[in-house]
PDB file of C-alpha atoms and ligand atoms in Angstrom:
ATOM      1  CA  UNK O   1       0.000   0.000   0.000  1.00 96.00           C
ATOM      2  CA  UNK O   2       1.460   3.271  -1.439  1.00 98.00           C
ATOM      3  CA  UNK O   3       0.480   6.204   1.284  1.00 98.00           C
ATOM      4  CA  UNK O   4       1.347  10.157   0.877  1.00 98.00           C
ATOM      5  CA  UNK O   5       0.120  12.326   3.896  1.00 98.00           C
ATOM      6  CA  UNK O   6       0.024  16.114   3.029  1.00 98.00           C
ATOM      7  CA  UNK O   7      -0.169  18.798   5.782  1.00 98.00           C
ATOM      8  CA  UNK O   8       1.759  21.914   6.796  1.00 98.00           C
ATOM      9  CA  UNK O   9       5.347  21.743   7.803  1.00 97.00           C
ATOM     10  CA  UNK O  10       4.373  22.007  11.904  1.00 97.00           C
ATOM     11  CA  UNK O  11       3.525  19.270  14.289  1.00 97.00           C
ATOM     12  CA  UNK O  12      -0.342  20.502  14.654  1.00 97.00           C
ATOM     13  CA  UNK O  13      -2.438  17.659  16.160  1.00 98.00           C
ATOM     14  CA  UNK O  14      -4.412  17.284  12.604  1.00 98.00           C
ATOM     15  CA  UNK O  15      -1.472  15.548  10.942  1.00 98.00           C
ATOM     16  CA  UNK O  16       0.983  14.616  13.507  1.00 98.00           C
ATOM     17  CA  UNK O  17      -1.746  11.998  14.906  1.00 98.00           C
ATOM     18  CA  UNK O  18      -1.430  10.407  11.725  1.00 98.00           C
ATOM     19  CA  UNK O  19       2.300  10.836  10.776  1.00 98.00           C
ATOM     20  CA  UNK O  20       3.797   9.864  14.313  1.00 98.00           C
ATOM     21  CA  UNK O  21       1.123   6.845  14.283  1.00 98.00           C
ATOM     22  CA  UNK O  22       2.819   5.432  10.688  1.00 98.00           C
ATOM     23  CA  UNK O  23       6.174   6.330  12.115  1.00 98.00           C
ATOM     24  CA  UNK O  24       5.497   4.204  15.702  1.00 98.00           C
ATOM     25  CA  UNK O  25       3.978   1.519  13.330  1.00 98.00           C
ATOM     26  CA  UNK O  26       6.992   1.111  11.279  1.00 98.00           C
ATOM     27  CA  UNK O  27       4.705   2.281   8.149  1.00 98.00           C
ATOM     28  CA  UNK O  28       6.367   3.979   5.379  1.00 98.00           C
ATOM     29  CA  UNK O  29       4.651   7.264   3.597  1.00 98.00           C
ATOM     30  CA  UNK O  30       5.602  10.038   1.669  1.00 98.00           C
ATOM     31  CA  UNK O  31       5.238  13.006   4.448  1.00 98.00           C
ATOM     32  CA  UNK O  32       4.678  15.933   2.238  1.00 98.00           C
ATOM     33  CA  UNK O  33       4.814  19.649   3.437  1.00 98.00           C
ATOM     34  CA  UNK O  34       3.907  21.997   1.101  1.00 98.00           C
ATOM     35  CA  UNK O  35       5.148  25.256   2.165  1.00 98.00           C
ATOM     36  CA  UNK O  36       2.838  28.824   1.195  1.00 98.00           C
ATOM     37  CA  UNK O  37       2.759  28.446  -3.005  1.00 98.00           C
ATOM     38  CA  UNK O  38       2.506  24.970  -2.790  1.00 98.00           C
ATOM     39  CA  UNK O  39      -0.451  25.090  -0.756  1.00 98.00           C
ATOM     40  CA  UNK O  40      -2.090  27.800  -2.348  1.00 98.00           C
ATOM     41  CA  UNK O  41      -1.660  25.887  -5.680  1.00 98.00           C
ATOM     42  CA  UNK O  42      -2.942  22.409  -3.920  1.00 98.00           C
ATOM     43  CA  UNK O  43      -5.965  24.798  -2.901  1.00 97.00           C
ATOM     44  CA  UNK O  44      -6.701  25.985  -6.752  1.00 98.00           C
ATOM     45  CA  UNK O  45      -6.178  22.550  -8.289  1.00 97.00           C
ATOM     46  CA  UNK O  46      -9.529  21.233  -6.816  1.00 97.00           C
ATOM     47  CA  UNK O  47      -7.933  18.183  -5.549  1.00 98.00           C
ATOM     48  CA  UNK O  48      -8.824  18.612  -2.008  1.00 98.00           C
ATOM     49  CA  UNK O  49     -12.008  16.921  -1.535  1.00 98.00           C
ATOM     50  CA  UNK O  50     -13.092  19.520   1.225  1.00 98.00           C
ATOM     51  CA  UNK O  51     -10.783  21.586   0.277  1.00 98.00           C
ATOM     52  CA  UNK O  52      -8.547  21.740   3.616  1.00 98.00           C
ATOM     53  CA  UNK O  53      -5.835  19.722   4.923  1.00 98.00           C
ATOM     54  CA  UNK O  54      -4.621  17.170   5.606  1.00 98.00           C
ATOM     55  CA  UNK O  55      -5.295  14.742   3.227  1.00 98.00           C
ATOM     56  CA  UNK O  56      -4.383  11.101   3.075  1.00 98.00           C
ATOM     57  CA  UNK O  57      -3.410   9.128  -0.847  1.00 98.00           C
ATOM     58  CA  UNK O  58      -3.704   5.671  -0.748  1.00 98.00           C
ATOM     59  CA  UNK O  59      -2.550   4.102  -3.687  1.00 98.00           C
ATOM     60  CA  UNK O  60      -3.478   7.356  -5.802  1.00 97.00           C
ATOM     61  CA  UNK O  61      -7.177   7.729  -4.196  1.00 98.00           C
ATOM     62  CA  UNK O  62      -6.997  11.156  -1.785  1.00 98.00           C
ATOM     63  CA  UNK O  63      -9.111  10.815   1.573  1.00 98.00           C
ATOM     64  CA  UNK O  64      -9.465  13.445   3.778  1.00 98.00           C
ATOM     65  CA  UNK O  65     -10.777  14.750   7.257  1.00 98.00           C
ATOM     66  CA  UNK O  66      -8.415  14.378  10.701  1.00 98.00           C
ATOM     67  CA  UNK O  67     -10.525  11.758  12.746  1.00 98.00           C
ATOM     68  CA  UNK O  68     -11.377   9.895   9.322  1.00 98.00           C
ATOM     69  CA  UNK O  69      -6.979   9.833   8.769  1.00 98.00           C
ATOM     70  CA  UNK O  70      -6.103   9.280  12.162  1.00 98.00           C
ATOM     71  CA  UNK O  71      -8.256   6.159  12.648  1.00 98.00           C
ATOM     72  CA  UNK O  72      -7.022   4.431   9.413  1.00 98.00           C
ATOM     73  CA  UNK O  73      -3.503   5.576  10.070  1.00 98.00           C
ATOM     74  CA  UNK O  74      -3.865   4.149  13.652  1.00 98.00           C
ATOM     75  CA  UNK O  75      -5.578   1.154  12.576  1.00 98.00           C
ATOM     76  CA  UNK O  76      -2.367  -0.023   9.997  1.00 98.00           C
ATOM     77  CA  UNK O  77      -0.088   1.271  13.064  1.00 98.00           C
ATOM     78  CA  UNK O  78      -1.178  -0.820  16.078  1.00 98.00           C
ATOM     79  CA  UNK O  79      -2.354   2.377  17.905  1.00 98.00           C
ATOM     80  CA  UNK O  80      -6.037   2.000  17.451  1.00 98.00           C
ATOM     81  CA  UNK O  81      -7.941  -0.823  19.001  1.00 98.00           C
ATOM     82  CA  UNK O  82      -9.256  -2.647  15.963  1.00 97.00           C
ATOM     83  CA  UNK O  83     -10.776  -5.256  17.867  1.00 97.00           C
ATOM     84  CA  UNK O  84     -12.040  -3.837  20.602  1.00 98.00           C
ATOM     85  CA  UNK O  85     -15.200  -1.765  19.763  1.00 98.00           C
ATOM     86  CA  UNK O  86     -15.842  -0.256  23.099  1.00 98.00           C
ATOM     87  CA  UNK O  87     -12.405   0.454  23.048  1.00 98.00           C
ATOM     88  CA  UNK O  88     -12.571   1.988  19.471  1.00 98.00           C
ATOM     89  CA  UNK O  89     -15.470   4.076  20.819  1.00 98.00           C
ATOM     90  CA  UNK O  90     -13.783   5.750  23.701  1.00 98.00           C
ATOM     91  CA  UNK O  91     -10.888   6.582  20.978  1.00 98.00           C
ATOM     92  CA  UNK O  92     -12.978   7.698  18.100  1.00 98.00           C
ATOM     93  CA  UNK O  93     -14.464  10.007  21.290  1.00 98.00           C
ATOM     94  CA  UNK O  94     -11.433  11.872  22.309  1.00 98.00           C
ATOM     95  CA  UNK O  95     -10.478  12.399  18.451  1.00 98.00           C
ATOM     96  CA  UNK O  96     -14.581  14.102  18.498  1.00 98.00           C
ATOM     97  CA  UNK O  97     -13.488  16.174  21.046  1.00 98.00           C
ATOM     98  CA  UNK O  98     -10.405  17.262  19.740  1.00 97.00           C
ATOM     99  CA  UNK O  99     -11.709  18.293  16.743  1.00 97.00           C
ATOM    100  CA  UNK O 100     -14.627  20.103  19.047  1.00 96.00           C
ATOM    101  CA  UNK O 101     -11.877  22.113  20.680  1.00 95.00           C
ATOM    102  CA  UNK O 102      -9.900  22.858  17.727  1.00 95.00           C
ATOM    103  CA  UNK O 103     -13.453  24.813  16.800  1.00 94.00           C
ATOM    104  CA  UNK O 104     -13.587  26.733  19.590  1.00 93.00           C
ATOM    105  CA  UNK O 105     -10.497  28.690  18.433  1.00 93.00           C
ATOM    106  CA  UNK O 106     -10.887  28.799  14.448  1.00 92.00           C
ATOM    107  CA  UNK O 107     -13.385  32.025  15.172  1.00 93.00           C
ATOM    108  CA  UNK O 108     -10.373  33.502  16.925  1.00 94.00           C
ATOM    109  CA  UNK O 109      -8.348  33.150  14.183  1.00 91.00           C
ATOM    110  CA  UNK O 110     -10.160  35.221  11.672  1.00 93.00           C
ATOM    111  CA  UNK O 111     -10.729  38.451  13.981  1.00 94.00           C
ATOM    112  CA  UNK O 112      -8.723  40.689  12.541  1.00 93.00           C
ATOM    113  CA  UNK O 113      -8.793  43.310  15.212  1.00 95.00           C
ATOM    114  CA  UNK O 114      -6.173  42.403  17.560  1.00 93.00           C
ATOM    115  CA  UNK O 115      -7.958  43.682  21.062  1.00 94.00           C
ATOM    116  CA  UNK O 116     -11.464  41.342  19.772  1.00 95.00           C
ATOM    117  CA  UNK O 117      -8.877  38.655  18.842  1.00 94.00           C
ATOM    118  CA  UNK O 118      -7.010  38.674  22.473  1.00 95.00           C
ATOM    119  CA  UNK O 119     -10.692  39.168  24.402  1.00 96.00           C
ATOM    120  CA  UNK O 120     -11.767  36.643  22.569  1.00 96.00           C
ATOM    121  CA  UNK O 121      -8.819  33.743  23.209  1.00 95.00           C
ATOM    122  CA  UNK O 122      -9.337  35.707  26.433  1.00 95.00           C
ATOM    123  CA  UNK O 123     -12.476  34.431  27.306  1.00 95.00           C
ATOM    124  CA  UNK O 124     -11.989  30.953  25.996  1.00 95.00           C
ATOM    125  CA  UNK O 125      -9.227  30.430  28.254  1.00 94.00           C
ATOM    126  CA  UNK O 126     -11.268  30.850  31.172  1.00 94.00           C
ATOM    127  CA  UNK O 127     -14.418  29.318  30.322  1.00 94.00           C
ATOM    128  CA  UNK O 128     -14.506  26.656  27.326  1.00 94.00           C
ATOM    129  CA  UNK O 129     -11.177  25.422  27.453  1.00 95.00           C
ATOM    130  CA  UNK O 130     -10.885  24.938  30.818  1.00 95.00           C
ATOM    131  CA  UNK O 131     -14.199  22.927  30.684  1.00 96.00           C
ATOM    132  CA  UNK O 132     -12.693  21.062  28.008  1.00 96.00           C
ATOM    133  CA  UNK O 133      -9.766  20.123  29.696  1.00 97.00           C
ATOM    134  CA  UNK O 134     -12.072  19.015  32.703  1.00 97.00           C
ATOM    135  CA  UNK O 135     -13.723  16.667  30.819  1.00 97.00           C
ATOM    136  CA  UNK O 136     -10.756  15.320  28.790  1.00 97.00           C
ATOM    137  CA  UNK O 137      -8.896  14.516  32.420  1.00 98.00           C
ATOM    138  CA  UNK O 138     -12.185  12.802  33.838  1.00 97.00           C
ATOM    139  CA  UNK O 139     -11.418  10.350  31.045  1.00 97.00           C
ATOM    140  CA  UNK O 140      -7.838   9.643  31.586  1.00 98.00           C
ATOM    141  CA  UNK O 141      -8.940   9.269  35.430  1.00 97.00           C
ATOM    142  CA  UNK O 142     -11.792   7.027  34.238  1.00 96.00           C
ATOM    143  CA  UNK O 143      -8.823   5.046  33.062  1.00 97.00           C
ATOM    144  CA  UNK O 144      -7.342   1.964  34.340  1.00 90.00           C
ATOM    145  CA  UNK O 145      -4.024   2.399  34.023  1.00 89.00           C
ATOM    146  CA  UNK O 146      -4.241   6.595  33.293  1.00 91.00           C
ATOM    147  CA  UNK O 147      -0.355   6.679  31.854  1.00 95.00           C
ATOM    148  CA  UNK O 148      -2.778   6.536  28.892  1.00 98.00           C
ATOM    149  CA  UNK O 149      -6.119   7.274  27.355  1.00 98.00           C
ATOM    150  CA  UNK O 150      -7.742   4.268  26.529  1.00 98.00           C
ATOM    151  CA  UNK O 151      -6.434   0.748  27.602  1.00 97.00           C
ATOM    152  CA  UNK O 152      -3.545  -0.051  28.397  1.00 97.00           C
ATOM    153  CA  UNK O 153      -1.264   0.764  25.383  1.00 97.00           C
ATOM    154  CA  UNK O 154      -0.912   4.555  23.146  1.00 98.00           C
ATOM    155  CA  UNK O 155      -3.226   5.405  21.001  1.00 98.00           C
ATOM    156  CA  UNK O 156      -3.771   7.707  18.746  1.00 98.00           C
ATOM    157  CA  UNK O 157      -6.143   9.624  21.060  1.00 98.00           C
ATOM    158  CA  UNK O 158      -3.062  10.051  23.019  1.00 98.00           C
ATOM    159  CA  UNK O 159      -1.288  11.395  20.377  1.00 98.00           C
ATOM    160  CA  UNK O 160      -3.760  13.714  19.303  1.00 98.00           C
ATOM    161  CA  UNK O 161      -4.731  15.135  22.678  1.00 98.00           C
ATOM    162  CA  UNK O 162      -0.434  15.265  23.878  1.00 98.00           C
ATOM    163  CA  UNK O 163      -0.472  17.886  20.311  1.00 98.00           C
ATOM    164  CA  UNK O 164      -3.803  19.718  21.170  1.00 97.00           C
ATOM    165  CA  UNK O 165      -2.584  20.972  24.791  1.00 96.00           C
ATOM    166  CA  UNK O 166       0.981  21.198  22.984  1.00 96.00           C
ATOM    167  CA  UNK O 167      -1.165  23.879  21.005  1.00 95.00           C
ATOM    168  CA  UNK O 168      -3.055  25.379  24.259  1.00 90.00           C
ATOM    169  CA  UNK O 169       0.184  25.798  25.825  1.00 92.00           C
ATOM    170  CA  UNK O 170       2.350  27.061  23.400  1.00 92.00           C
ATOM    171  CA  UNK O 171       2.205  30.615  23.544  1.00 93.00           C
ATOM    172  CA  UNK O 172       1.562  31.096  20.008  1.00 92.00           C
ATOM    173  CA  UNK O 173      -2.447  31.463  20.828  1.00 93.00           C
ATOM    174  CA  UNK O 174      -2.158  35.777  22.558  1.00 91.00           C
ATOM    175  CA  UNK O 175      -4.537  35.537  25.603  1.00 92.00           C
ATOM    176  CA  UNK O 176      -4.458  31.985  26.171  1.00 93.00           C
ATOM    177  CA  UNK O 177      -3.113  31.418  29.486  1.00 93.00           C
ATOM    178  CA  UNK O 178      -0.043  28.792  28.959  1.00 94.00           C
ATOM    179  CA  UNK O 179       0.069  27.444  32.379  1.00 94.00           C
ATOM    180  CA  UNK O 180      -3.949  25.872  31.933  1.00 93.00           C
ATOM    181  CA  UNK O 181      -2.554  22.377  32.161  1.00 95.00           C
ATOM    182  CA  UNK O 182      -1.288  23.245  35.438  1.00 96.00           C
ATOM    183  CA  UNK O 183      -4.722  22.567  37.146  1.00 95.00           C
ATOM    184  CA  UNK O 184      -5.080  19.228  35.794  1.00 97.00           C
ATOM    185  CA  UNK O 185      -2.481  17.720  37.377  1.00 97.00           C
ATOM    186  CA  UNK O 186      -3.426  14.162  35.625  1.00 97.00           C
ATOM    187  CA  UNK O 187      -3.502  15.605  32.443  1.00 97.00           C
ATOM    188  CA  UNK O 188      -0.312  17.481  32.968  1.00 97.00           C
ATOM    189  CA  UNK O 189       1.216  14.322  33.984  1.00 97.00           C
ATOM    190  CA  UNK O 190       0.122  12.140  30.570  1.00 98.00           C
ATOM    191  CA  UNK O 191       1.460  15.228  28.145  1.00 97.00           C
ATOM    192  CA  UNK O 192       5.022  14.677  30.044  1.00 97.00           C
ATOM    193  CA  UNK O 193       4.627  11.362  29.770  1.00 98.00           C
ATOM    194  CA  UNK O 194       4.106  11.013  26.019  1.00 98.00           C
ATOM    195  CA  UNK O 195       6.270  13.942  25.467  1.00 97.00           C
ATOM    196  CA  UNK O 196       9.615  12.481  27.173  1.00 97.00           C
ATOM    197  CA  UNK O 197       8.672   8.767  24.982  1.00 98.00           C
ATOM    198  CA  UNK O 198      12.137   8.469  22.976  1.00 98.00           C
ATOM    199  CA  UNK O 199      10.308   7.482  20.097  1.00 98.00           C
ATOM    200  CA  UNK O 200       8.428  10.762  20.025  1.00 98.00           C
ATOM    201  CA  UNK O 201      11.395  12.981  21.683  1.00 97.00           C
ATOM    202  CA  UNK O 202      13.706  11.593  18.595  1.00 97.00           C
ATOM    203  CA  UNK O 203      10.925  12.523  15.861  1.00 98.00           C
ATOM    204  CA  UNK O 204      10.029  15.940  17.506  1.00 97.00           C
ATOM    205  CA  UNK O 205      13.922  17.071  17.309  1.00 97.00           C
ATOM    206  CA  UNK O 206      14.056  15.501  13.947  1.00 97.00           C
ATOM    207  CA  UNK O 207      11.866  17.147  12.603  1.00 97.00           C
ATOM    208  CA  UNK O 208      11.096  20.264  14.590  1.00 96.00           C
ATOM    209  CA  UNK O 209      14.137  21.239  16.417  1.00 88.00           C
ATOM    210  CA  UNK O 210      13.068  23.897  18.404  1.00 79.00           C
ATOM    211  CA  UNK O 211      10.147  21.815  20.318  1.00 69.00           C
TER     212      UNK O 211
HETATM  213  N1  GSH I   1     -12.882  19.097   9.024  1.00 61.32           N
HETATM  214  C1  GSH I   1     -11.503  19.133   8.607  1.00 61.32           C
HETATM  215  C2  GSH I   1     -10.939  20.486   8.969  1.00 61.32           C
HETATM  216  C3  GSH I   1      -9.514  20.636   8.489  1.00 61.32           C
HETATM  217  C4  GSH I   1      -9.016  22.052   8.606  1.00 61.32           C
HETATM  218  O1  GSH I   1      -9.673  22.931   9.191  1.00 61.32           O
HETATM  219  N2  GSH I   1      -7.833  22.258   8.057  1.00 61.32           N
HETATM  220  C5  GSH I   1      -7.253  23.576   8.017  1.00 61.32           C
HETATM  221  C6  GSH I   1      -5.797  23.530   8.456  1.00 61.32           C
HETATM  222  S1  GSH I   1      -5.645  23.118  10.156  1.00 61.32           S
HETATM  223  C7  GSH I   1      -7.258  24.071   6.575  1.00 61.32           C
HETATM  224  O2  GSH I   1      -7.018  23.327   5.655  1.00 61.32           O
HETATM  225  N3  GSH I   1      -7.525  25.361   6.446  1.00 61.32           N
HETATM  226  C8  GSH I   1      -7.451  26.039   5.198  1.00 61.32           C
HETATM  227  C9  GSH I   1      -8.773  26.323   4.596  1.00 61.32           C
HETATM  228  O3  GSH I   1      -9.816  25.918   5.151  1.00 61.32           O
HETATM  229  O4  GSH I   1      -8.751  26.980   3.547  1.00 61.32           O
HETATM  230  C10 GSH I   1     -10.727  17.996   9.267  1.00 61.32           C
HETATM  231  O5  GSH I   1     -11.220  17.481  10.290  1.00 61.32           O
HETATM  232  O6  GSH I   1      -9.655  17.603   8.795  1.00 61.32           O
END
């Protein structure tokens, strides 16, 4: 199976899910970054089938949409559990609610006056993201094991919520507190934890030195 995953050239929970999931796996694929022109030429050629990224080829045929990529790509990787619905469920869950959060801060993004923009992020940071995080730690808590997600091996939900407060706590988002993690403690713990894996440590400074 011939696979080509195209995203931007930053470790954003959208495509890193999928391309550190066929990286754990052993799975090879083309791992294109287009940079500005390239994407605004990707954009005109009406090959996106929803026109965003990423986007997944398999053997030629494009696929798109983050949850849709992240299951397959954890499915031929070992980090989804494909036979294990209830399992699957909780999983396909958290990638929801990533993807729910991720929302929250698109409007953000498109406020063009800077004092709306930072009110704005403002306001999210103590009220919806907060909540958010609440209910993401009740599930790691509702956990077994709680070194991760679901189960008692990574998944990709782990993956894709370790990126997504990677995001939150960043910096990059003005008026988003980056100490929120701090007051869930459990949460906190889980980012360190999949954040110091060598596996992940050697492909972050590999490919994104600065992080
Ligand atoms: N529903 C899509 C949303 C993807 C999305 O919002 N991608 C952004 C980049 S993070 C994008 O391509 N934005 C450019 C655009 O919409 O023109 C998914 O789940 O993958």
């Amino acid at each position: 199976m011939k696979l080509a995953l195209t995203y931007f050239n930053f470790p954003f929970w959208r495509a890193e899910v999928s391309r550190l999931a066929l990286h754990l796996g052993g799975i090879p694929f083309e791992d294109i970054r287009p940079d500005r022109d390239q994407w605004m030429a990707l954009k005109a050629s009406g090959t996106l089938p929803y026109g965003q990224l990423p986007v997944l080829d398999v053997d030629g045929v494009r696929y798109a949409q983050t949850g849709a990529i992240a299951r397959f790509c954890g499915q031929l990787s070992g980090l989804y559990p494909t036979s294990d619905p209830i399992a699957a469920l909780r999983v396909d869950e958290l990638l929801d609610a990533a993807t729910e959060i991720n929302y929250e801060l698109y409007p953000t993004m498109r406020v063009k006056d800077p004092e709306e923009k930072l009110a704005m992020r403002q306001a999210l940071g103590r009220e919806q993201i907060p909540r958010w995080l609440t209910a993401i730690e009740t599930r790691l808590l509702d956990n077994e094991t709680q070194a991760y997600f679901v189960g008692t091996q990574m998944t990709v939900a782990d993956l894709a919520i370790w990126r997504l407060i990677a995001w939150f706590t960043s910096g990059i988002l003005d008026g988003v507190p980056t100490d929120l993690v701090d007051k869930h403690p459990a949460l906190k713990a889980h980012h360190a934890a999949i954040d110091a894996d060598p596996r992940i440590r050697a492909w972050m400074e590999s490919h994104y030195p600065s992080k």
